[in-house]
Amino acid sequence: ETGVTQTPRHLVMGMTNKKSLKCEQHLGHNAMYWYKQSAKKPLELMFVYNFKEQTENNSVPSRFSPECPNSSHLFLHLHTLQPEDSALYLCASSLAGGRDEAFFGQGTRLTVV
Amino acid sequence: QKEVEQNSGPLSVPEGAIASLNCTYSDRGSQSFFWYRQYSGKSPELIMSIYSNGDKEDGRFTAQLNKASQYVSLLIRDSQPSDSATYLCAVNDNTDKLIFGTGTRLQVFP
């Protein structure tokens, strides 16, 4: 079992749908992250939660809404997405913030049609 | 805007050779530096972290950091075809942000 688990692995959604991505970590970490990876672009940090508090919101459109109910779980709620939002969405966790080593989940491949 | 720069490659090396991957960063306040390997269609996998100037060795991998030059590199000795992947450099500045470069694609040919 991997330390950081993401579900679903693949998701196809229409522009009017609402869906959620889930991330769970079993490493005892306190910081969790959402990243977006598009083709030929660097990994883009979206959100950071440290000890359940959101510490970074990297100018992400409001159609992406994060939720962190506890240090082990992180969600990304999606609504009225655009085709350009199609990408690989990666969750990561670290012990206590960006200075520490971050470990990634397998990612969710999202396609918006 | 804090940046991390990498040559996109591909960097092609023969099996058994040393592969040298380079990364520069813009923020002088950066404190933590990481190398990740990402196979096609997979998520990034941490292979090295380095926090102090100098070299850090782990098996066939050596990370080198020069904060004065704002430069971090990764050497892979005895390169194997299984090392063929994209290598991502990531830099943290003591905030909760971890900034990634675009990655260098490494090809090791038999």
PDB file of C-alpha atoms in Angstrom:
ATOM      1  CA  GLU A   1       0.000   0.000   0.000  1.00  0.00           C
ATOM      2  CA  THR A   2       1.403   3.360  -0.971  1.00  0.00           C
ATOM      3  CA  GLY A   3       1.778   6.109   1.626  1.00  0.00           C
ATOM      4  CA  VAL A   4      -0.390   8.570  -0.313  1.00  0.00           C
ATOM      5  CA  THR A   5      -3.496   7.254  -2.056  1.00  0.00           C
ATOM      6  CA  GLN A   6      -5.610   9.166  -4.549  1.00  0.00           C
ATOM      7  CA  THR A   7      -9.013   8.288  -5.930  1.00  0.00           C
ATOM      8  CA  PRO A   8     -10.248   8.081  -8.568  1.00  0.00           C
ATOM      9  CA  ARG A   9      -7.264   7.359 -10.814  1.00  0.00           C
ATOM     10  CA  HIS A  10      -9.136   8.544 -13.898  1.00  0.00           C
ATOM     11  CA  LEU A  11     -12.091  10.899 -14.205  1.00  0.00           C
ATOM     12  CA  VAL A  12     -14.030  12.185 -17.201  1.00  0.00           C
ATOM     13  CA  MET A  13     -16.508  14.932 -16.460  1.00  0.00           C
ATOM     14  CA  GLY A  14     -18.671  17.361 -18.337  1.00  0.00           C
ATOM     15  CA  MET A  15     -18.358  21.083 -17.836  1.00  0.00           C
ATOM     16  CA  THR A  16     -21.568  21.230 -15.811  1.00  0.00           C
ATOM     17  CA  ASN A  17     -20.727  18.317 -13.509  1.00  0.00           C
ATOM     18  CA  LYS A  18     -19.617  18.420  -9.899  1.00  0.00           C
ATOM     19  CA  LYS A  19     -17.054  15.887  -8.776  1.00  0.00           C
ATOM     20  CA  SER A  20     -14.509  15.474  -6.006  1.00  0.00           C
ATOM     21  CA  LEU A  21     -10.975  14.133  -5.882  1.00  0.00           C
ATOM     22  CA  LYS A  22      -9.867  12.394  -2.722  1.00  0.00           C
ATOM     23  CA  CYS A  23      -6.428  12.012  -1.180  1.00  0.00           C
ATOM     24  CA  GLU A  24      -5.462  10.051   1.919  1.00  0.00           C
ATOM     25  CA  GLN A  25      -2.016   9.735   3.486  1.00  0.00           C
ATOM     26  CA  HIS A  26      -0.854   7.075   5.909  1.00  0.00           C
ATOM     27  CA  LEU A  27       2.540   8.619   6.718  1.00  0.00           C
ATOM     28  CA  GLY A  28       1.624  10.611   9.822  1.00  0.00           C
ATOM     29  CA  HIS A  29       2.320  13.846   7.956  1.00  0.00           C
ATOM     30  CA  ASN A  30       0.804  17.198   8.794  1.00  0.00           C
ATOM     31  CA  ALA A  31       1.032  19.026   5.471  1.00  0.00           C
ATOM     32  CA  MET A  32      -0.867  18.130   2.319  1.00  0.00           C
ATOM     33  CA  TYR A  33      -0.743  19.626  -1.153  1.00  0.00           C
ATOM     34  CA  TRP A  34      -2.626  19.713  -4.439  1.00  0.00           C
ATOM     35  CA  TYR A  35      -0.583  20.104  -7.617  1.00  0.00           C
ATOM     36  CA  LYS A  36      -1.678  20.321 -11.246  1.00  0.00           C
ATOM     37  CA  GLN A  37       0.529  18.860 -13.990  1.00  0.00           C
ATOM     38  CA  SER A  38      -0.237  19.817 -17.581  1.00  0.00           C
ATOM     39  CA  ALA A  39       1.727  18.737 -20.622  1.00  0.00           C
ATOM     40  CA  LYS A  40       5.037  20.596 -21.062  1.00  0.00           C
ATOM     41  CA  LYS A  41       4.450  22.804 -18.006  1.00  0.00           C
ATOM     42  CA  PRO A  42       6.038  22.539 -14.582  1.00  0.00           C
ATOM     43  CA  LEU A  43       4.098  21.145 -11.686  1.00  0.00           C
ATOM     44  CA  GLU A  44       1.836  23.952 -10.482  1.00  0.00           C
ATOM     45  CA  LEU A  45       1.153  24.235  -6.778  1.00  0.00           C
ATOM     46  CA  MET A  46      -2.555  24.830  -6.170  1.00  0.00           C
ATOM     47  CA  PHE A  47      -3.191  24.554  -2.439  1.00  0.00           C
ATOM     48  CA  VAL A  48      -1.314  23.763   0.743  1.00  0.00           C
ATOM     49  CA  TYR A  49      -2.739  22.707   4.079  1.00  0.00           C
ATOM     50  CA  ASN A  50      -0.483  22.564   7.110  1.00  0.00           C
ATOM     51  CA  PHE A  51      -1.978  21.195  10.325  1.00  0.00           C
ATOM     52  CA  LYS A  52      -5.403  21.465   8.632  1.00  0.00           C
ATOM     53  CA  GLU A  53      -5.011  25.195   7.959  1.00  0.00           C
ATOM     54  CA  GLN A  54      -4.799  26.441   4.393  1.00  0.00           C
ATOM     55  CA  THR A  55      -1.443  28.222   4.078  1.00  0.00           C
ATOM     56  CA  GLU A  56      -1.203  28.672   0.328  1.00  0.00           C
ATOM     57  CA  ASN A  57      -3.741  29.365  -2.386  1.00  0.00           C
ATOM     58  CA  ASN A  58      -1.826  29.917  -5.576  1.00  0.00           C
ATOM     59  CA  SER A  59      -4.409  32.109  -7.336  1.00  0.00           C
ATOM     60  CA  VAL A  60      -6.507  29.100  -8.213  1.00  0.00           C
ATOM     61  CA  PRO A  61      -9.939  29.745  -9.826  1.00  0.00           C
ATOM     62  CA  SER A  62     -12.890  29.306  -7.510  1.00  0.00           C
ATOM     63  CA  ARG A  63     -14.184  26.377  -9.563  1.00  0.00           C
ATOM     64  CA  PHE A  64     -11.565  24.391  -7.591  1.00  0.00           C
ATOM     65  CA  SER A  65     -12.420  24.162  -3.911  1.00  0.00           C
ATOM     66  CA  PRO A  66     -10.180  22.319  -1.444  1.00  0.00           C
ATOM     67  CA  GLU A  67     -11.228  20.732   1.817  1.00  0.00           C
ATOM     68  CA  CYS A  68      -9.021  19.298   4.549  1.00  0.00           C
ATOM     69  CA  PRO A  69     -11.118  17.753   7.342  1.00  0.00           C
ATOM     70  CA  ASN A  70      -8.064  16.309   9.131  1.00  0.00           C
ATOM     71  CA  SER A  71      -4.334  15.865   8.601  1.00  0.00           C
ATOM     72  CA  SER A  72      -4.823  12.561   6.788  1.00  0.00           C
ATOM     73  CA  HIS A  73      -7.441  13.540   4.224  1.00  0.00           C
ATOM     74  CA  LEU A  74      -7.601  16.135   1.493  1.00  0.00           C
ATOM     75  CA  PHE A  75     -10.298  16.730  -1.083  1.00  0.00           C
ATOM     76  CA  LEU A  76     -10.518  18.829  -4.213  1.00  0.00           C
ATOM     77  CA  HIS A  77     -14.080  19.688  -5.169  1.00  0.00           C
ATOM     78  CA  LEU A  78     -14.602  20.461  -8.834  1.00  0.00           C
ATOM     79  CA  HIS A  79     -17.489  22.313 -10.472  1.00  0.00           C
ATOM     80  CA  THR A  80     -18.129  23.979 -13.830  1.00  0.00           C
ATOM     81  CA  LEU A  81     -14.665  23.121 -15.074  1.00  0.00           C
ATOM     82  CA  GLN A  82     -13.272  24.076 -18.471  1.00  0.00           C
ATOM     83  CA  PRO A  83     -11.555  21.814 -21.019  1.00  0.00           C
ATOM     84  CA  GLU A  84      -8.234  23.522 -20.222  1.00  0.00           C
ATOM     85  CA  ASP A  85      -8.527  22.150 -16.691  1.00  0.00           C
ATOM     86  CA  SER A  86      -7.833  18.685 -18.083  1.00  0.00           C
ATOM     87  CA  ALA A  87      -4.582  17.571 -16.470  1.00  0.00           C
ATOM     88  CA  LEU A  88      -2.991  15.214 -13.977  1.00  0.00           C
ATOM     89  CA  TYR A  89      -3.892  16.279 -10.439  1.00  0.00           C
ATOM     90  CA  LEU A  90      -1.375  15.198  -7.848  1.00  0.00           C
ATOM     91  CA  CYS A  91      -1.698  15.098  -4.103  1.00  0.00           C
ATOM     92  CA  ALA A  92       1.395  15.128  -1.900  1.00  0.00           C
ATOM     93  CA  SER A  93       2.180  15.196   1.795  1.00  0.00           C
ATOM     94  CA  SER A  94       5.143  16.154   3.938  1.00  0.00           C
ATOM     95  CA  LEU A  95       5.916  16.005   7.626  1.00  0.00           C
ATOM     96  CA  ALA A  96       5.404  19.654   8.526  1.00  0.00           C
ATOM     97  CA  GLY A  97       5.673  21.891   5.490  1.00  0.00           C
ATOM     98  CA  GLY A  98       7.568  22.755   2.347  1.00  0.00           C
ATOM     99  CA  ARG A  99      11.034  22.331   3.849  1.00  0.00           C
ATOM    100  CA  ASP A 100      10.403  18.627   4.361  1.00  0.00           C
ATOM    101  CA  GLU A 101      10.451  15.878   1.773  1.00  0.00           C
ATOM    102  CA  ALA A 102       7.144  15.602  -0.048  1.00  0.00           C
ATOM    103  CA  PHE A 103       5.692  12.291  -1.228  1.00  0.00           C
ATOM    104  CA  PHE A 104       3.183  12.055  -4.031  1.00  0.00           C
ATOM    105  CA  GLY A 105       0.123   9.954  -4.674  1.00  0.00           C
ATOM    106  CA  GLN A 106      -0.461   8.219  -8.000  1.00  0.00           C
ATOM    107  CA  GLY A 107      -2.492  11.144  -9.341  1.00  0.00           C
ATOM    108  CA  THR A 108      -5.922  11.562 -10.894  1.00  0.00           C
ATOM    109  CA  ARG A 109      -6.014  11.948 -14.664  1.00  0.00           C
ATOM    110  CA  LEU A 110      -8.872  14.397 -15.252  1.00  0.00           C
ATOM    111  CA  THR A 111     -10.486  14.986 -18.618  1.00  0.00           C
ATOM    112  CA  VAL A 112     -13.104  17.721 -18.984  1.00  0.00           C
ATOM    113  CA  VAL A 113     -15.346  17.316 -22.009  1.00  0.00           C
TER     114      VAL A 113
ATOM    115  CA  GLN B   1       8.183  35.224  -9.410  1.00  0.00           C
ATOM    116  CA  LYS B   2      10.386  32.501  -8.000  1.00  0.00           C
ATOM    117  CA  GLU B   3      11.713  30.219 -10.711  1.00  0.00           C
ATOM    118  CA  VAL B   4      13.442  26.906 -11.081  1.00  0.00           C
ATOM    119  CA  GLU B   5      15.148  26.319 -14.422  1.00  0.00           C
ATOM    120  CA  GLN B   6      16.094  23.028 -16.030  1.00  0.00           C
ATOM    121  CA  ASN B   7      17.145  22.065 -19.527  1.00  0.00           C
ATOM    122  CA  SER B   8      14.239  20.056 -20.950  1.00  0.00           C
ATOM    123  CA  GLY B   9      16.549  17.701 -22.850  1.00  0.00           C
ATOM    124  CA  PRO B  10      16.459  14.989 -23.867  1.00  0.00           C
ATOM    125  CA  LEU B  11      19.823  14.169 -22.363  1.00  0.00           C
ATOM    126  CA  SER B  12      21.066  10.985 -24.019  1.00  0.00           C
ATOM    127  CA  VAL B  13      23.822   8.945 -22.372  1.00  0.00           C
ATOM    128  CA  PRO B  14      25.096   5.421 -23.049  1.00  0.00           C
ATOM    129  CA  GLU B  15      24.572   2.677 -20.508  1.00  0.00           C
ATOM    130  CA  GLY B  16      27.281   2.750 -17.854  1.00  0.00           C
ATOM    131  CA  ALA B  17      28.053   6.444 -18.292  1.00  0.00           C
ATOM    132  CA  ILE B  18      27.541   9.283 -15.827  1.00  0.00           C
ATOM    133  CA  ALA B  19      24.426  11.383 -16.401  1.00  0.00           C
ATOM    134  CA  SER B  20      24.645  14.965 -15.151  1.00  0.00           C
ATOM    135  CA  LEU B  21      21.428  16.885 -14.593  1.00  0.00           C
ATOM    136  CA  ASN B  22      21.457  20.567 -13.706  1.00  0.00           C
ATOM    137  CA  CYS B  23      19.080  23.029 -12.106  1.00  0.00           C
ATOM    138  CA  THR B  24      19.263  26.732 -11.252  1.00  0.00           C
ATOM    139  CA  TYR B  25      16.908  28.670  -9.029  1.00  0.00           C
ATOM    140  CA  SER B  26      16.139  32.329  -8.595  1.00  0.00           C
ATOM    141  CA  ASP B  27      15.370  32.738  -4.873  1.00  0.00           C
ATOM    142  CA  ARG B  28      18.525  33.214  -2.780  1.00  0.00           C
ATOM    143  CA  GLY B  29      16.505  32.419   0.342  1.00  0.00           C
ATOM    144  CA  SER B  30      15.886  28.842  -0.777  1.00  0.00           C
ATOM    145  CA  GLN B  31      16.770  26.292   1.886  1.00  0.00           C
ATOM    146  CA  SER B  32      15.648  22.863   0.717  1.00  0.00           C
ATOM    147  CA  PHE B  33      16.342  21.166  -2.588  1.00  0.00           C
ATOM    148  CA  PHE B  34      14.929  17.959  -3.983  1.00  0.00           C
ATOM    149  CA  TRP B  35      15.266  15.716  -6.999  1.00  0.00           C
ATOM    150  CA  TYR B  36      12.329  13.664  -8.187  1.00  0.00           C
ATOM    151  CA  ARG B  37      12.144  11.032 -10.903  1.00  0.00           C
ATOM    152  CA  GLN B  38       8.990  10.733 -12.958  1.00  0.00           C
ATOM    153  CA  TYR B  39       8.360   7.889 -15.355  1.00  0.00           C
ATOM    154  CA  SER B  40       5.918   8.516 -18.183  1.00  0.00           C
ATOM    155  CA  GLY B  41       2.343   8.310 -16.918  1.00  0.00           C
ATOM    156  CA  LYS B  42       3.430   8.005 -13.294  1.00  0.00           C
ATOM    157  CA  SER B  43       3.681  10.400 -10.376  1.00  0.00           C
ATOM    158  CA  PRO B  44       6.966  11.955  -9.186  1.00  0.00           C
ATOM    159  CA  GLU B  45       9.122   9.819  -6.898  1.00  0.00           C
ATOM    160  CA  LEU B  46      11.570  11.437  -4.466  1.00  0.00           C
ATOM    161  CA  ILE B  47      15.134  10.272  -5.012  1.00  0.00           C
ATOM    162  CA  MET B  48      17.325  12.835  -3.233  1.00  0.00           C
ATOM    163  CA  SER B  49      17.092  15.769  -0.862  1.00  0.00           C
ATOM    164  CA  ILE B  50      19.899  18.186  -0.021  1.00  0.00           C
ATOM    165  CA  TYR B  51      19.996  21.085   2.400  1.00  0.00           C
ATOM    166  CA  SER B  52      23.670  22.097   2.739  1.00  0.00           C
ATOM    167  CA  ASN B  53      26.363  23.152   0.300  1.00  0.00           C
ATOM    168  CA  GLY B  54      28.442  20.303  -1.038  1.00  0.00           C
ATOM    169  CA  ASP B  55      27.779  16.764  -2.153  1.00  0.00           C
ATOM    170  CA  LYS B  56      25.374  14.151  -0.862  1.00  0.00           C
ATOM    171  CA  GLU B  57      25.677  10.582  -2.102  1.00  0.00           C
ATOM    172  CA  ASP B  58      23.083   7.818  -2.053  1.00  0.00           C
ATOM    173  CA  GLY B  59      24.014   4.718  -4.008  1.00  0.00           C
ATOM    174  CA  ARG B  60      24.501   5.658  -7.663  1.00  0.00           C
ATOM    175  CA  PHE B  61      23.075   9.145  -7.093  1.00  0.00           C
ATOM    176  CA  THR B  62      24.977  12.238  -5.970  1.00  0.00           C
ATOM    177  CA  ALA B  63      23.308  15.585  -5.394  1.00  0.00           C
ATOM    178  CA  GLN B  64      25.472  18.691  -5.446  1.00  0.00           C
ATOM    179  CA  LEU B  65      24.440  22.071  -4.055  1.00  0.00           C
ATOM    180  CA  ASN B  66      26.108  25.454  -4.498  1.00  0.00           C
ATOM    181  CA  LYS B  67      23.994  28.144  -2.868  1.00  0.00           C
ATOM    182  CA  ALA B  68      26.344  30.956  -3.888  1.00  0.00           C
ATOM    183  CA  SER B  69      25.798  30.064  -7.538  1.00  0.00           C
ATOM    184  CA  GLN B  70      22.152  29.086  -6.949  1.00  0.00           C
ATOM    185  CA  TYR B  71      22.816  25.777  -8.594  1.00  0.00           C
ATOM    186  CA  VAL B  72      21.910  22.207  -7.760  1.00  0.00           C
ATOM    187  CA  SER B  73      22.800  19.138  -9.777  1.00  0.00           C
ATOM    188  CA  LEU B  74      22.211  15.407  -9.803  1.00  0.00           C
ATOM    189  CA  LEU B  75      24.795  12.902 -10.986  1.00  0.00           C
ATOM    190  CA  ILE B  76      23.768   9.362 -11.844  1.00  0.00           C
ATOM    191  CA  ARG B  77      26.705   6.956 -12.040  1.00  0.00           C
ATOM    192  CA  ASP B  78      26.636   3.726 -14.045  1.00  0.00           C
ATOM    193  CA  SER B  79      23.450   4.849 -15.813  1.00  0.00           C
ATOM    194  CA  GLN B  80      20.990   2.092 -16.657  1.00  0.00           C
ATOM    195  CA  PRO B  81      18.168   2.030 -19.224  1.00  0.00           C
ATOM    196  CA  SER B  82      15.790   1.863 -16.245  1.00  0.00           C
ATOM    197  CA  ASP B  83      17.014   5.351 -15.268  1.00  0.00           C
ATOM    198  CA  SER B  84      15.341   6.735 -18.399  1.00  0.00           C
ATOM    199  CA  ALA B  85      12.737   9.148 -17.049  1.00  0.00           C
ATOM    200  CA  THR B  86      12.096  12.835 -16.467  1.00  0.00           C
ATOM    201  CA  TYR B  87      14.019  14.285 -13.526  1.00  0.00           C
ATOM    202  CA  LEU B  88      12.370  17.147 -11.682  1.00  0.00           C
ATOM    203  CA  CYS B  89      14.231  19.652  -9.562  1.00  0.00           C
ATOM    204  CA  ALA B  90      12.223  21.202  -6.714  1.00  0.00           C
ATOM    205  CA  VAL B  91      13.143  24.076  -4.419  1.00  0.00           C
ATOM    206  CA  ASN B  92      11.623  25.350  -1.198  1.00  0.00           C
ATOM    207  CA  ASP B  93      12.214  28.773   0.354  1.00  0.00           C
ATOM    208  CA  ASN B  94      11.143  27.994   3.920  1.00  0.00           C
ATOM    209  CA  THR B  95       7.504  28.728   3.154  1.00  0.00           C
ATOM    210  CA  ASP B  96       5.071  25.917   2.454  1.00  0.00           C
ATOM    211  CA  LYS B  97       5.663  26.252  -1.290  1.00  0.00           C
ATOM    212  CA  LEU B  98       7.694  23.714  -3.210  1.00  0.00           C
ATOM    213  CA  ILE B  99       8.508  25.070  -6.676  1.00  0.00           C
ATOM    214  CA  PHE B 100       9.285  22.634  -9.481  1.00  0.00           C
ATOM    215  CA  GLY B 101      11.251  23.000 -12.689  1.00  0.00           C
ATOM    216  CA  THR B 102       9.884  21.671 -15.964  1.00  0.00           C
ATOM    217  CA  GLY B 103      12.128  18.626 -15.739  1.00  0.00           C
ATOM    218  CA  THR B 104      14.928  17.118 -17.817  1.00  0.00           C
ATOM    219  CA  ARG B 105      14.183  14.022 -19.842  1.00  0.00           C
ATOM    220  CA  LEU B 106      16.979  11.473 -19.571  1.00  0.00           C
ATOM    221  CA  GLN B 107      17.445   8.691 -22.098  1.00  0.00           C
ATOM    222  CA  VAL B 108      19.936   5.919 -21.347  1.00  0.00           C
ATOM    223  CA  PHE B 109      20.625   3.778 -24.399  1.00  0.00           C
ATOM    224  CA  PRO B 110      22.137   0.266 -24.332  1.00  0.00           C
TER     225      PRO B 110
END
